[in-house]
Amino acid sequence: MNLRNAFIGEAMARCRYMYYAEKAREEGKEDVAAAYERFARNEQEHAKIWFESFHGIPTTEENLKESIINENYESIDMYLSYAKTAQEEGFDELAMAFMNVARIEDGHKKQFQSLLRDSKADIPSWQCDICGYTDSESKNPAICPVCKHKIKK
């Protein structure tokens, strides 16, 4: 239980520090933002130590299967339940946010399923980080054919 809690604490700290870095940058405090980002990387590495100790990092195929299960739980059970409770308690905006995130998580599940299927068939796939264009014919082109974004290698 200590390893799991240590992981959760470090993972949460990493997220908080990234949010704080964003806020500092909005306020023009670049030095503070850079420090928060550095600390966030430290926290991420600490979390990895604990995660590897209690969970390990299996093969990509096993990770994809686990990710599908987790995203399915989040999209069907977790967020829909949260949305229902929020709605019943009169938090309509929060209920809608939970519903929207449930749909996003379902999209993640479908993308993981596609990645698992493609990896088993050894089909390369690539998605532009800017416009979302997906290409199953090539892997990591130099430029996106849709938005013309140059891809950093």
C-alpha positions as MATLAB code, in Angstrom:
seq = 'MNLRNAFIGEAMARCRYMYYAEKAREEGKEDVAAAYERFARNEQEHAKIWFESFHGIPTTEENLKESIINENYESIDMYLSYAKTAQEEGFDELAMAFMNVARIEDGHKKQFQSLLRDSKADIPSWQCDICGYTDSESKNPAICPVCKHKIKK';
ca = [
       0.000    0.000    0.000;
       2.881    2.391    0.731;
       4.297    1.971   -2.790;
       0.893    2.639   -4.351;
       0.318    5.712   -2.179;
       3.822    6.992   -2.896;
       3.134    6.642   -6.624;
      -0.209    8.437   -6.349;
       1.336   11.268   -4.320;
       4.204   11.785   -6.758;
       1.909   11.569   -9.804;
      -0.438   14.146   -8.296;
       2.484   16.430   -7.434;
       3.688   16.214  -11.042;
       0.270   17.292  -12.302;
      -0.002   20.123   -9.783;
       3.444   21.429  -10.685;
       2.588   21.432  -14.392;
      -0.588   23.432  -13.663;
       1.416   25.826  -11.499;
       4.015   26.209  -14.251;
       1.272   27.126  -16.704;
      -0.095   29.747  -14.302;
       3.362   31.193  -13.632;
       3.961   31.438  -17.391;
       0.595   33.228  -17.836;
       1.757   35.721  -15.209;
       5.065   36.269  -17.027;
       7.147   34.442  -14.410;
       9.184   32.277  -16.779;
      11.842   31.415  -14.175;
       9.187   30.110  -11.778;
       7.494   28.184  -14.612;
      10.792   26.561  -15.595;
      11.454   25.569  -11.978;
       7.991   24.018  -11.646;
       8.517   22.081  -14.877;
      11.873   20.816  -13.615;
      10.319   19.741  -10.321;
       7.460   18.083  -12.222;
       9.999   15.982  -14.144;
      11.609   15.058  -10.810;
       8.234   14.005   -9.403;
       7.517   11.969  -12.538;
      10.764   10.056  -12.086;
       9.987    9.480   -8.412;
       6.555    8.149   -9.404;
       8.179    5.820  -11.919;
      10.360    4.291   -9.190;
       7.302    3.410   -7.104;
       5.183    2.349  -10.100;
       7.854   -0.042  -11.335;
       8.232   -1.463   -7.827;
       4.553   -2.349   -7.298;
       3.296   -2.740  -10.848;
       6.174   -3.109  -13.279;
       5.990   -1.983  -16.883;
       5.016   -4.979  -19.029;
       5.157   -5.329  -22.801;
       3.490   -2.800  -25.073;
       0.802   -5.333  -25.975;
      -0.004   -5.907  -22.294;
       0.048   -2.150  -21.645;
      -2.394   -1.557  -24.517;
      -4.736   -4.249  -23.184;
      -4.628   -2.750  -19.684;
      -5.176    0.744  -21.091;
      -8.263   -0.468  -22.976;
      -9.671   -1.925  -19.749;
      -8.930    1.275  -17.807;
     -10.384    3.604  -20.459;
     -13.466    1.386  -20.729;
     -13.983    1.602  -16.951;
     -13.541    5.389  -17.007;
     -15.867    5.929  -19.965;
     -18.659    3.547  -18.941;
     -18.614    3.177  -15.161;
     -16.682    5.954  -13.511;
     -17.562    9.176  -15.358;
     -21.166    8.229  -16.161;
     -21.717    7.482  -12.473;
     -20.096   10.789  -11.515;
     -22.274   12.603  -14.075;
     -25.437   11.025  -12.672;
     -24.511   11.999   -9.118;
     -23.593   15.544  -10.151;
     -26.904   15.876  -12.009;
     -28.867   14.585   -9.002;
     -27.069   17.077   -6.749;
     -27.821   19.991   -9.087;
     -24.347   20.435  -10.544;
     -25.435   20.502  -14.183;
     -22.222   21.982  -15.605;
     -20.116   19.461  -13.754;
     -22.406   16.654  -14.940;
     -21.913   17.800  -18.539;
     -18.130   17.949  -18.022;
     -18.154   14.368  -16.707;
     -20.234   13.267  -19.728;
     -17.857   14.996  -22.136;
     -14.810   13.433  -20.508;
     -16.537   10.027  -20.652;
     -16.834   10.473  -24.431;
     -13.173   11.447  -24.678;
     -12.150    8.402  -22.639;
     -14.235    6.213  -24.965;
     -12.291    7.727  -27.864;
      -9.052    6.868  -26.080;
     -10.269    3.284  -25.656;
     -11.012    3.050  -29.374;
      -7.605    4.485  -30.259;
      -5.890    1.982  -27.958;
      -7.917   -0.816  -29.569;
      -6.783    0.364  -32.988;
      -3.167    0.574  -31.844;
      -3.376   -2.936  -30.404;
      -4.914   -4.311  -33.597;
      -2.371   -2.492  -35.797;
       0.588   -3.516  -33.637;
      -0.471   -7.169  -33.835;
      -0.718   -6.878  -37.628;
       2.503   -4.827  -37.707;
       0.695   -1.937  -39.423;
       2.460    1.378  -38.827;
       0.326    4.359  -37.888;
       1.004    8.012  -37.261;
      -1.143   10.919  -36.042;
      -0.298   14.618  -36.354;
      -0.132   16.235  -32.923;
      -1.408   19.516  -34.385;
      -4.410   18.718  -36.613;
      -5.065   15.061  -35.736;
      -4.567   13.664  -39.256;
      -3.960    9.903  -39.073;
      -1.966    7.915  -41.613;
      -1.620    4.155  -41.466;
       0.620    4.020  -44.531;
       3.658    5.896  -43.248;
       5.339    6.317  -39.912;
       6.557    9.726  -38.757;
       6.636   11.743  -41.989;
       8.746   14.911  -42.083;
       5.690   17.099  -42.667;
       1.969   16.615  -42.110;
       0.204   16.381  -45.482;
      -2.866   18.205  -44.125;
      -1.691   21.120  -41.961;
       1.900   21.205  -43.272;
       3.265   21.194  -39.724;
       6.936   20.254  -39.690;
       7.469   17.205  -37.550;
      10.324   17.315  -35.059;
      12.289   14.079  -35.090;
];
